[in-house]
Short mmCIF file of C-alpha atoms in Angstrom, two decimals:
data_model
loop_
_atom_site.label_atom_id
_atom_site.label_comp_id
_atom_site.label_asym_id
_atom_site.label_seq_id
_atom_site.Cartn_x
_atom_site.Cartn_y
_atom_site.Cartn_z
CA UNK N 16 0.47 225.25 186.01
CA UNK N 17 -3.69 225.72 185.58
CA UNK N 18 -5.55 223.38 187.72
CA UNK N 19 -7.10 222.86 184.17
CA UNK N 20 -3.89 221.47 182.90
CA UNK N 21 -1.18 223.64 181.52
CA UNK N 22 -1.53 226.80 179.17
CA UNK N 23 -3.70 227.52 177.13
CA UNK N 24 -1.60 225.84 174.12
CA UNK N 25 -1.40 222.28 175.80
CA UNK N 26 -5.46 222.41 175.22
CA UNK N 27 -4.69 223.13 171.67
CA UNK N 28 -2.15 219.83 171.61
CA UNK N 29 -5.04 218.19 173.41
CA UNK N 30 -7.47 218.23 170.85
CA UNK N 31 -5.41 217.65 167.81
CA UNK N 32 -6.44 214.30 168.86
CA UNK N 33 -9.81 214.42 169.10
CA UNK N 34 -12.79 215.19 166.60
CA UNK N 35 -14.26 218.43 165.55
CA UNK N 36 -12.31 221.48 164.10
CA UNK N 37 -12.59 224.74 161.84
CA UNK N 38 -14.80 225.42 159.03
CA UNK N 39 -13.74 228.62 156.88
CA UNK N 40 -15.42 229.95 154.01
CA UNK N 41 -16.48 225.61 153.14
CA UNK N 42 -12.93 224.64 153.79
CA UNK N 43 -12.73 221.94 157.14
CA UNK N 44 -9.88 221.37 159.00
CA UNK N 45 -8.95 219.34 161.89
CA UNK N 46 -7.95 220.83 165.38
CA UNK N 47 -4.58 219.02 164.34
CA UNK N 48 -4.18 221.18 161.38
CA UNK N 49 -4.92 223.88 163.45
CA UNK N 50 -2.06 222.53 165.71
CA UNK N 51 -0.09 222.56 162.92
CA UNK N 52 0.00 226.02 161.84
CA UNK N 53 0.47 227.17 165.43
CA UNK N 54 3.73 225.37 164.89
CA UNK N 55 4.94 226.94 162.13
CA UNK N 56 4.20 230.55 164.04
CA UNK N 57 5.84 229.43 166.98
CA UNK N 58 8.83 228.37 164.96
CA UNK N 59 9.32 232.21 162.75
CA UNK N 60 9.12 233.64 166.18
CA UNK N 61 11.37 231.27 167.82
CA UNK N 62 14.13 232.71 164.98
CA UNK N 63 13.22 236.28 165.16
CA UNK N 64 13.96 235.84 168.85
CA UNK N 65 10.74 236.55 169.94
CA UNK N 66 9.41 233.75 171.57
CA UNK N 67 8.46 234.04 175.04
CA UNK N 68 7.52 238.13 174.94
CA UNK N 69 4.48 239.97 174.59
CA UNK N 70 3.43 239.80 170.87
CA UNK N 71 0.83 241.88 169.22
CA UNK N 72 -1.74 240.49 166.90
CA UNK N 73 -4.45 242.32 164.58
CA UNK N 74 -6.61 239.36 165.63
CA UNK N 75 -9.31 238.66 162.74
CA UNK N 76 -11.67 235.75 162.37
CA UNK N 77 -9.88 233.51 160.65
CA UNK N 78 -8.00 230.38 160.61
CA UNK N 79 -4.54 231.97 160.07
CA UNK N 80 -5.09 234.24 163.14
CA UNK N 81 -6.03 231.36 165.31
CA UNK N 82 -2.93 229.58 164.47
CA UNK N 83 -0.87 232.94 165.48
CA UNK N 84 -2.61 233.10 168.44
CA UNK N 85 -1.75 229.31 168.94
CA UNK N 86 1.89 230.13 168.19
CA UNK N 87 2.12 233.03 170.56
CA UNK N 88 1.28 230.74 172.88
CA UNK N 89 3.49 227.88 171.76
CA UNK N 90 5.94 230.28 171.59
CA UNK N 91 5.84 230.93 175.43
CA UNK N 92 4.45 234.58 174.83
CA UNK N 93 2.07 236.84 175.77
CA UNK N 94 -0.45 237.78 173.70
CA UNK N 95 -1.77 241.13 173.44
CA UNK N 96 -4.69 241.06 170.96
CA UNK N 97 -5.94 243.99 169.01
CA UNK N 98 -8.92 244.67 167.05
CA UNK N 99 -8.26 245.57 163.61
CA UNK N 100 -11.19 248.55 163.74
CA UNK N 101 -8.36 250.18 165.77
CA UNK N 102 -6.59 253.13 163.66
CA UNK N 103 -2.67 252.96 163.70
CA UNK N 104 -2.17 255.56 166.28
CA UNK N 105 -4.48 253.53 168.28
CA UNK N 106 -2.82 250.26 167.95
CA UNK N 107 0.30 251.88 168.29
CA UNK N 108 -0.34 253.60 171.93
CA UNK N 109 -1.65 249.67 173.20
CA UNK N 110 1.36 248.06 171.74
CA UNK N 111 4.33 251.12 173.54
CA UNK N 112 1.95 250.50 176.96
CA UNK N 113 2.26 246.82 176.10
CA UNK N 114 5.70 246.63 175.63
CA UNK N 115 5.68 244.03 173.39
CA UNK N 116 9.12 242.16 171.99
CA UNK N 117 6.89 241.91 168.63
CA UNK N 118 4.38 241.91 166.53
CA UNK N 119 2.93 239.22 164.07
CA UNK N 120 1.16 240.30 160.71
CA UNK N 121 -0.44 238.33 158.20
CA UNK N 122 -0.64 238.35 154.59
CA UNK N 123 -1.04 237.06 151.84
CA UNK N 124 -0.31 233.62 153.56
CA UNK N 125 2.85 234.64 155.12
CA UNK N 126 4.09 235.28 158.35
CA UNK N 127 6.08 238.63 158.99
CA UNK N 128 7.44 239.46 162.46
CA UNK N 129 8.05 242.90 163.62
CA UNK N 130 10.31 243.48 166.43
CA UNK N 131 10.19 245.90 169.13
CA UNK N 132 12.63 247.52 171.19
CA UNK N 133 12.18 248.03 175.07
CA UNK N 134 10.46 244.98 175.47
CA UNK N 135 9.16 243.40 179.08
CA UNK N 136 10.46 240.22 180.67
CA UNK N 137 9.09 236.64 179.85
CA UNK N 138 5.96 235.93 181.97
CA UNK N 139 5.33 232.34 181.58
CA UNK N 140 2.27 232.39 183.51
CA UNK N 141 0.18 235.09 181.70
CA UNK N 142 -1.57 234.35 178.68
CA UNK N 143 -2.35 237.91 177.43
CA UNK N 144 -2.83 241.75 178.08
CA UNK N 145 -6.47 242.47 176.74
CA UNK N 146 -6.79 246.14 176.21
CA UNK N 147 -10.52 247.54 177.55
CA UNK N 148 -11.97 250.76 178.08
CA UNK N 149 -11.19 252.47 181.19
CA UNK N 150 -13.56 255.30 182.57
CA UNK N 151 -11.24 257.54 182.92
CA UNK N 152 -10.21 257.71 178.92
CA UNK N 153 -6.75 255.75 178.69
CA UNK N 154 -7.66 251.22 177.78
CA UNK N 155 -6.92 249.23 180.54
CA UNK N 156 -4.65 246.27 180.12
CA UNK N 157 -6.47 243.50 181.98
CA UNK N 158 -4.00 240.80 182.81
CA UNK N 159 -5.13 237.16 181.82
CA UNK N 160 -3.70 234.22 183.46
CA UNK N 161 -3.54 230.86 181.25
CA UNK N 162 -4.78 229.00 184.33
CA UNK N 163 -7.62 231.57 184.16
CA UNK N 164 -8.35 231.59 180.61
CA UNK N 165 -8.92 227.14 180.91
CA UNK N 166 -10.70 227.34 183.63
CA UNK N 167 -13.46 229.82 181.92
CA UNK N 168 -13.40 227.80 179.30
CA UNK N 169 -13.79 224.16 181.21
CA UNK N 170 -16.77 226.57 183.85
CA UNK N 171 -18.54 227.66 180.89
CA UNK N 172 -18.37 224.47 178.47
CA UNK N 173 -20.16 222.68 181.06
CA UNK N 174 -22.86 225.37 182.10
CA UNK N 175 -23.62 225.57 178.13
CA UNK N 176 -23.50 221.64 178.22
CA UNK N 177 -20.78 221.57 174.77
CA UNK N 178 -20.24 218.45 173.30
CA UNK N 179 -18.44 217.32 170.46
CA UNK N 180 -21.50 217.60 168.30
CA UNK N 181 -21.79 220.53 168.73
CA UNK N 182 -21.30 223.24 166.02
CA UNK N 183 -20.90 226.41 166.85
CA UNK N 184 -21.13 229.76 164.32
CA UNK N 185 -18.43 232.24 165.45
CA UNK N 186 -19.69 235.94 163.72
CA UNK N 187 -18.38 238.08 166.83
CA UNK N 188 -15.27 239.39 166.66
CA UNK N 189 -12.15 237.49 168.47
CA UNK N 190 -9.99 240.19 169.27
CA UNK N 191 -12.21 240.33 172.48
CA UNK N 192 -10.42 237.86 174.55
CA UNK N 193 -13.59 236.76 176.47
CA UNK N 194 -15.39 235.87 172.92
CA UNK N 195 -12.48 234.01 172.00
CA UNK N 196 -12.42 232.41 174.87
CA UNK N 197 -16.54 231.13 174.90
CA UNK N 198 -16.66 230.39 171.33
CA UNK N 199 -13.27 228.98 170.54
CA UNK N 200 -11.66 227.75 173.83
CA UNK N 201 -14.66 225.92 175.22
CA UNK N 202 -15.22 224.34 171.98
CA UNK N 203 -11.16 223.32 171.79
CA UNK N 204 -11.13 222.14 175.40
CA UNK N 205 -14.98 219.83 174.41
CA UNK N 206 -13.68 218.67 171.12
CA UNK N 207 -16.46 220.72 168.73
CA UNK N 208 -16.76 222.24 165.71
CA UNK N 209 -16.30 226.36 164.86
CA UNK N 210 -17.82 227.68 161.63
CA UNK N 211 -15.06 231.12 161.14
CA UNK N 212 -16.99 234.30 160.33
CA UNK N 213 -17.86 237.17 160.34
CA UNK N 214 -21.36 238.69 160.56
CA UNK N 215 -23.04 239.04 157.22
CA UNK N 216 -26.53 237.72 157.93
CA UNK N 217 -27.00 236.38 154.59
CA UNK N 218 -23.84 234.70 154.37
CA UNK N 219 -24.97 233.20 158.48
CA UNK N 220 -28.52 232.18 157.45
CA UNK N 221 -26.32 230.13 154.45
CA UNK N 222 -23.64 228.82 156.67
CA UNK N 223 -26.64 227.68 159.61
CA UNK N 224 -27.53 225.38 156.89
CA UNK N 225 -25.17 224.77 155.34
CA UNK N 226 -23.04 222.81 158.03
CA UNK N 227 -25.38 222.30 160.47
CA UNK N 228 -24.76 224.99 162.62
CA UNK N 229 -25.87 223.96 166.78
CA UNK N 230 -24.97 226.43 168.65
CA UNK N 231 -25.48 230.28 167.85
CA UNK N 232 -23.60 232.77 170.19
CA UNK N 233 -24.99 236.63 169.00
CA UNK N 234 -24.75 240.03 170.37
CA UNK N 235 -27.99 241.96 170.63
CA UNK N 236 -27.25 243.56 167.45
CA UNK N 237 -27.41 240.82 165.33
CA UNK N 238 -30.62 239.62 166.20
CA UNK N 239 -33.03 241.44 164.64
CA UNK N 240 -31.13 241.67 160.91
CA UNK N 241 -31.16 238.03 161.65
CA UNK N 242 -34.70 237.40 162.56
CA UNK N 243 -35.95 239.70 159.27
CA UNK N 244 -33.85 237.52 157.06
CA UNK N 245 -36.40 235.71 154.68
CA UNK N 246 -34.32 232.82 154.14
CA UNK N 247 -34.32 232.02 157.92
CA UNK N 248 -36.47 228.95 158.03
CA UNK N 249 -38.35 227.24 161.27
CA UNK N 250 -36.51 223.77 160.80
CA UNK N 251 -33.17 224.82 161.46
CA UNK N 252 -30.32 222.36 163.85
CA UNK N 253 -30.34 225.36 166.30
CA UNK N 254 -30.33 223.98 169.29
CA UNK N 255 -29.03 226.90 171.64
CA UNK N 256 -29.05 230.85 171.03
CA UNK N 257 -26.89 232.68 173.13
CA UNK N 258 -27.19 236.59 173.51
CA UNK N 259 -24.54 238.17 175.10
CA UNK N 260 -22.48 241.73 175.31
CA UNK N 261 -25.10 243.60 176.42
CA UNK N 262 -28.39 243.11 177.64
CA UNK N 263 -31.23 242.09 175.94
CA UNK N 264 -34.41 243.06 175.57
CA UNK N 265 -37.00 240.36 176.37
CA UNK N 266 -38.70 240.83 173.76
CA UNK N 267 -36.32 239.94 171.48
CA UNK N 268 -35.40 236.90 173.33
CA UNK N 269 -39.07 235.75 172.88
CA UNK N 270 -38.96 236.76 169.07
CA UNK N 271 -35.77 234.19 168.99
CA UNK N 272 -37.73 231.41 171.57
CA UNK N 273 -40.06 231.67 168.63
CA UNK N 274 -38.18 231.46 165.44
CA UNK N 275 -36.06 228.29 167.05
CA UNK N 276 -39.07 226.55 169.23
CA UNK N 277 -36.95 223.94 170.48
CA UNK N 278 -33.73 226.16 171.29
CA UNK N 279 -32.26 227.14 174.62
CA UNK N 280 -32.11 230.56 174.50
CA UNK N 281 -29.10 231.54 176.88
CA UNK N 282 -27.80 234.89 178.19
CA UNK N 283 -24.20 235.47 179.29
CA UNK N 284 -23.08 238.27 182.04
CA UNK N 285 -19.22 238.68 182.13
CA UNK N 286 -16.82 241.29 181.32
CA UNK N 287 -12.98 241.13 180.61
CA UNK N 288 -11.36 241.27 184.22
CA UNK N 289 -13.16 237.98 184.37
CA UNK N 290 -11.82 236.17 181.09
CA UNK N 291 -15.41 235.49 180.47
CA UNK N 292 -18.84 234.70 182.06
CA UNK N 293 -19.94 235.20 185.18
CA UNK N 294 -22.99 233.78 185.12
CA UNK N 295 -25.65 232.45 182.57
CA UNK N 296 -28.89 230.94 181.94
CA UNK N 297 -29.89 227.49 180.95
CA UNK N 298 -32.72 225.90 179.15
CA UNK N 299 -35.62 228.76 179.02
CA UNK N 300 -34.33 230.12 182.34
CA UNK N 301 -34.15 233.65 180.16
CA UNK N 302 -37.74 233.27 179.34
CA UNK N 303 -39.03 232.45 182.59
CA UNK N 304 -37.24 234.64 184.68
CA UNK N 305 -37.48 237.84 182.84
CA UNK N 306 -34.06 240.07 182.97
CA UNK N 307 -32.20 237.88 184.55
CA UNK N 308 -28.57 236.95 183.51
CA UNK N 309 -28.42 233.76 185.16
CA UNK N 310 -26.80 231.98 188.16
CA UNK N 311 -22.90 231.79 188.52
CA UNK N 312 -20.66 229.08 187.19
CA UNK N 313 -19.06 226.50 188.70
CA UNK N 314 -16.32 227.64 190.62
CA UNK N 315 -17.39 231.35 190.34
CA UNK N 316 -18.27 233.22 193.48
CA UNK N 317 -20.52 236.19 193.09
CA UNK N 318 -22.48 238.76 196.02
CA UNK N 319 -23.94 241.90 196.14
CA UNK N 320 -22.42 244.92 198.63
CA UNK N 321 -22.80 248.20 199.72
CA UNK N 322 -20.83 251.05 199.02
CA UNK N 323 -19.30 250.01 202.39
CA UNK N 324 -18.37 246.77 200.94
CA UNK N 325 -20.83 244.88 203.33
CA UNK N 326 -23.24 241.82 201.98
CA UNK N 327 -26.46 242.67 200.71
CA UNK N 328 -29.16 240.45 201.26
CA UNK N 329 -31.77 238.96 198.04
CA UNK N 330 -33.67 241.34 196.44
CA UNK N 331 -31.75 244.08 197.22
CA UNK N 332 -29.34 246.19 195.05
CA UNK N 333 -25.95 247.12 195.05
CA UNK N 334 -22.58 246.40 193.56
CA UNK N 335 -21.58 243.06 191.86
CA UNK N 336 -18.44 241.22 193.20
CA UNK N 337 -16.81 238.39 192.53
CA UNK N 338 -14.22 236.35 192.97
CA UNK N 339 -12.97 232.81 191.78
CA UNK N 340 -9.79 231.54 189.22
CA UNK N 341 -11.08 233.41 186.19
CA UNK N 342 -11.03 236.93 187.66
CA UNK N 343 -7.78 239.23 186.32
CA UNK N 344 -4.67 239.12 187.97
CA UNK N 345 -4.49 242.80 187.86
CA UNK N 346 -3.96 246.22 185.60
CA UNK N 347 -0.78 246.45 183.92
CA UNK N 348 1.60 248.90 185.23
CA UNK N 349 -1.05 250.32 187.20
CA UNK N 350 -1.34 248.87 190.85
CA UNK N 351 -3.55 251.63 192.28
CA UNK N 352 -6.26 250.63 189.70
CA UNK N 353 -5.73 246.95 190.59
CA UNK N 354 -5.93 247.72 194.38
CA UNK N 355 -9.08 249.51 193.80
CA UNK N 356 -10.88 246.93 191.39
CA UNK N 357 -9.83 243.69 194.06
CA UNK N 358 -10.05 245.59 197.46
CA UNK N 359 -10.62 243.33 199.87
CA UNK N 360 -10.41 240.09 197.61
CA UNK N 361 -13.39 240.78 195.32
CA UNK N 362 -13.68 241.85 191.91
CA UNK N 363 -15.28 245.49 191.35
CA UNK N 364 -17.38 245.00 188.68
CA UNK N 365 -18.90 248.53 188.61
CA UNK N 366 -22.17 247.20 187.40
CA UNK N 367 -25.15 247.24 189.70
CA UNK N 368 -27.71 244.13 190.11
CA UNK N 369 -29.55 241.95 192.66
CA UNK N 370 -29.78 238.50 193.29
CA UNK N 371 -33.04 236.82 193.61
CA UNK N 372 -33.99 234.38 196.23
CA UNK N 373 -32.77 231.62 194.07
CA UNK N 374 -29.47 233.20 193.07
CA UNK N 375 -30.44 234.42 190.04
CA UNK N 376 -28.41 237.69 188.76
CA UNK N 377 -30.96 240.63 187.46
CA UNK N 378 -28.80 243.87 185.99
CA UNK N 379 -30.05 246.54 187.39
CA UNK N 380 -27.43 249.23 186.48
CA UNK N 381 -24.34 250.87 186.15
CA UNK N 382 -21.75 252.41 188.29
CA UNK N 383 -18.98 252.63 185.78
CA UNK N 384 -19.13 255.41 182.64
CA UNK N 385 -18.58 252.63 179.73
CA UNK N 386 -21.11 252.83 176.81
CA UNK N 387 -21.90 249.54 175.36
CA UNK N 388 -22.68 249.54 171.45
CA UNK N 389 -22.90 246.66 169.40
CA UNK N 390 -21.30 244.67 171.84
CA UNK N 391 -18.06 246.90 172.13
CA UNK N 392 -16.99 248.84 175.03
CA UNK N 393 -16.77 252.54 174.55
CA UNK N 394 -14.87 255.22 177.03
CA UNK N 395 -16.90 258.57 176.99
CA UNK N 396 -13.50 260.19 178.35
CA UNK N 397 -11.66 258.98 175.47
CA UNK N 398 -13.90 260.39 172.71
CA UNK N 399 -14.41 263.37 175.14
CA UNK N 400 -10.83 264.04 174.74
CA UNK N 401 -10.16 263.50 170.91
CA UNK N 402 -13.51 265.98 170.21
CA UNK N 403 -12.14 268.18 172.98
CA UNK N 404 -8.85 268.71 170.61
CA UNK N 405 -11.03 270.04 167.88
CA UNK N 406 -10.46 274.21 167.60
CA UNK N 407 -13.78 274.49 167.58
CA UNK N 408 -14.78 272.95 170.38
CA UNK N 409 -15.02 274.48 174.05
CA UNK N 410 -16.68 271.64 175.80
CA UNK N 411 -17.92 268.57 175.24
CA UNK N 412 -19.77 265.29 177.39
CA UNK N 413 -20.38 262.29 175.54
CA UNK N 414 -22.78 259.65 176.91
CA UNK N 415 -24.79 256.31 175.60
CA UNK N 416 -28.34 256.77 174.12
CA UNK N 417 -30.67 253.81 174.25
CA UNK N 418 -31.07 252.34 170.34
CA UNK N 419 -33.05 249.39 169.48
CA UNK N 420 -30.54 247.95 167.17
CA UNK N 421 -27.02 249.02 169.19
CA UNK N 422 -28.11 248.57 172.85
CA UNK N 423 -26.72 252.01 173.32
CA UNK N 424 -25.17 254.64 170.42
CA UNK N 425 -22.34 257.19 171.38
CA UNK N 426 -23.86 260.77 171.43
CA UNK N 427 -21.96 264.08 172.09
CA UNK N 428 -23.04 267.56 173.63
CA UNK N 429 -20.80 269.98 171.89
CA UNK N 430 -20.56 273.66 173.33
CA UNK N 431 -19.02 275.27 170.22
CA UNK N 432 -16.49 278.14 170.85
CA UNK N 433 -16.74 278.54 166.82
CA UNK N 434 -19.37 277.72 164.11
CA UNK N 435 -18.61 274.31 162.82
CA UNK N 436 -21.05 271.63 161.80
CA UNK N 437 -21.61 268.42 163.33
CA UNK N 438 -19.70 266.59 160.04
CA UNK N 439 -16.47 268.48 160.47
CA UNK N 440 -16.31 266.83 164.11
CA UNK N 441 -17.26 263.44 163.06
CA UNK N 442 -14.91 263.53 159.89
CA UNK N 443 -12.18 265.07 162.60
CA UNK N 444 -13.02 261.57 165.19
CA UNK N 445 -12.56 259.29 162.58
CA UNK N 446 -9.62 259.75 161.72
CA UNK N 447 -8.43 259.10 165.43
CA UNK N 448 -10.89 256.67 166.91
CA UNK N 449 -12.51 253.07 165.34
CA UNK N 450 -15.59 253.71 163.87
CA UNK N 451 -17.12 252.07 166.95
CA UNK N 452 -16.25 255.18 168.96
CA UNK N 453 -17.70 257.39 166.75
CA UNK N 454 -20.54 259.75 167.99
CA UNK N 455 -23.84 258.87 165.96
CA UNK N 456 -25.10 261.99 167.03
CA UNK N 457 -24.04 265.09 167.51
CA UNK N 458 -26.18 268.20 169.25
CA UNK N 459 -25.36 271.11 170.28
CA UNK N 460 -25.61 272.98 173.86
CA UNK N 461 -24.95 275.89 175.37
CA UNK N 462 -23.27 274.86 178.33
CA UNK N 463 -22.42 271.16 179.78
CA UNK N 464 -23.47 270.68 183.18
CA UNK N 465 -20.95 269.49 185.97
CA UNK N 466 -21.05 269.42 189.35
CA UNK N 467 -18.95 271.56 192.43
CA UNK N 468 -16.14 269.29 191.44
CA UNK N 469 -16.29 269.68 187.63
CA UNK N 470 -17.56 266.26 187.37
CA UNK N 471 -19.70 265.79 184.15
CA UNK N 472 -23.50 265.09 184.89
CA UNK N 473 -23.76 262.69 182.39
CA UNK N 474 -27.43 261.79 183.60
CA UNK N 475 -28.64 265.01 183.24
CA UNK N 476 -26.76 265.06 179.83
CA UNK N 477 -28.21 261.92 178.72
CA UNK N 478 -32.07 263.36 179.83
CA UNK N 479 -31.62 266.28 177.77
CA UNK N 480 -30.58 264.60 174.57
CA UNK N 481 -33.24 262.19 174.62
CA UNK N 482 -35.55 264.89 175.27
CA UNK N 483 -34.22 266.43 172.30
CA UNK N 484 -34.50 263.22 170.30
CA UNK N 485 -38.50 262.58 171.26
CA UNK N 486 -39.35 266.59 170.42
CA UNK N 487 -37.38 266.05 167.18
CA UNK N 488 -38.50 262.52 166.15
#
């Protein structure tokens, strides 16, 4: 049982009690409501015999997929959550790895269960199998414990100081288990209020004052649609703006600052092997300590190494490790990969930083492949390999490009062994990868350079295209 208090469900029972809710397209309901339709999940699956297995879930912003996510849980399963972006090959590769006894689909205000064969044993004790990219092309399953997925939730609720006033705007999608977990969990576990969305900035600017929106979590993405929008007034309830994802730019952190005067403007660092933050700012910490990401969380352990492994002193940079309750229990089906992201009892983040003499994280890098666009992971080895199966196509290196707007946009170096044009390969991705994946750009080269071991040099790839880019713009 979670040093927290149970699973992740008995927080759920918790605050059926209590004050605050869900607000969906002007419709409020209680957290007890919400307690109710978990019930009714729990139940269908309880007579399809599926309770206590894995269970997939198309998870969408909405109330009905919170209460299926509720039921999983109530259920006694795992969940595995899946964005619905994914294609159906997609999806259906996660949910064979998975091994899941089911999966639950919603529609048209129904519940249908699909059942699996070959499913795993019961796991009481893990809360769900959150598919991320893995350098090396093939999603991870990060295992989540329930007594890691409260504890984020209780660590982070009190670093962001929720209350039960508070009223948070949910736009970012909660298929990604750590946004679920910072904008719905802490705000279960506190007793506050969710407004259930997705991001239409006209339809956000509405629902900020409409219901009295609080709290505004955002990916760097959203911000400057957002900002532009002429019906974004200066008066607004906004009394925190979190940015989180990816890094962002101070600039636009200022340009928020600005906009909401007498907002905290908060930055989050985390990633999915630790079921959410790692560290974040408070108050105007953002805005006077330019590109940092904050100091840890309660309970949350964090230093910089060596390649050696050995502590690195402030102010100098290396590796980010961690350790603490909210960190993964491990890889599924893949122990190698779990030995080699906790070797010797820290967490491998793969990113690169420093911390300052007052324990303040700066970002200074990155040691793994992943491109991060719009606030979604993206494995260059994974669209590598779907472009590589193109006839047309002798080689290929795909790497991130800085954008304004995205953080970073997928582009691909194509050495073509026949003519084809850039569309045909696009038109041939899409139909195997979420649009997410999807190169933006396309250019193409005569030859990809790799090193003695074959290894792609994705930095001198990445040079050459945004040489390209500056002789072409």
């Amino acid at each position: 049982m979670s040093a927290a208090g149970g699973t992740v469900d008995t927080a759920l029972r918790r605050a059926a009690a209590g004050p605050g809710g869900v607000i969906e397209g002007g419709r409020r309901r209680t957290w007890a409501e919400l307690d109710h339709a978990a019930d009714e999940v729990a139940t269908v699956l309880a007579a399809a015999g599926a309770g206590g297995g894995r269970v997939a879930l198309r998870v969408e912003n909405t109330f009905a997929h919170l209460g299926a996510m509720f039921g999983i849980w109530r259920a006694g399963g795992t969940l595995v959550p899946l964005s619905p972006r994914l294609t159906a090959s997609e999806a259906a590769s996660l949910t064979t790895r998975a091994r899941v006894a089911a999966e639950v689909v919603l529609a048209s205000g129904s519940v249908a269960i699909s059942s699996r064969p070959a499913a795993a044993s019961p796991d009481p004790g893990l809360a769900a199998i959150a598919f991320t990219s893995g350098t090396t092309g093939d999603p991870k399953g990060v295992e989540i414990t329930h007594d890691g997925m409260l504890f984020a939730a209780h660590t982070v609720a009190r670093t962001r100081r929720d209350a039960a006033e508070s009223v948070a705007a949910v736009v970012s999608p909660l298929c990604h288990l750590p946004i679920f977990v910072s904008h719905v969990l802490c705000r279960i576990v506190t007793g506050g209020t969710i407004v259930l969305g997705t991001f239409d900035v006209g339809e956000l600017v509405a629902v900020i004052e409409r219901h009295g929106v609080t709290d505004l979590p955002l990916v760097p993405a959203m911000v400057e649609p957002l900002l532009a929008h002429p019906g974004l007034g200066r008066g607004t309830t906004i009394a925190k703006v979190t940015v989180g994802s990816a890094l962002t730019p101070i600039e636009m952190k200022q340009a928020l600052a600005v906009r909401f005067p007498g907002a905290d403007i908060i930055e989050a660092y985390g990633q999915t092997e630790t079921t959410d933050g790692l560290t974040m700012t408070v108050g105007r910490d953002a805005l006077l300590r330019p590109g940092t990401v904050g100091r840890t969380h309660q309970g949350i352990e964090l230093a910089i190494v060596d390649a050696d492994g050995r502590t690195l002193l402030p102010e100098t940079r290396g590796e980010i490790v961690c350790r603490g309750p909210t960190v993964m229990r491990g890889y599924l089906d893949d122990p190698a990969a779990t030995r080699e992201a906790l070797r010797g009892g820290w967490l491998h983040t793969g990113d690169l930083g420093l911390l300052d003499g007052d324990g303040y994280l700066f970002i200074t890098g990155r040691l793994k492949e992943i491109i991060i666009s719009g606030g979604e992971n993206v494995s260059p080895a994974e669209v590598e390999a779907v472009l590589g199966d193109h006839p047309a196509v002798a080689d290929v290196a795909v790497v991130g490009l800085p954008d304004a707007r995205w953080g970073e946009r997928v582009a691909a170096a194509v050495v073509a062994r026949a003519p084809v044009e850039a569309e045909a390969l696009l038109t041939h991705a899409r139909a195997r990868l979420a649009r997410f994946k999807c190169p933006r750009t396309v250019v193409f080269v005569d030859t990809i350079p790799r090193t003695s071991a074959g290894k792609i040099r994705r930095n001198v790839v990445r040079e050459e295209l945004m040489r390209r880019a500056a002789v072409s713009g």
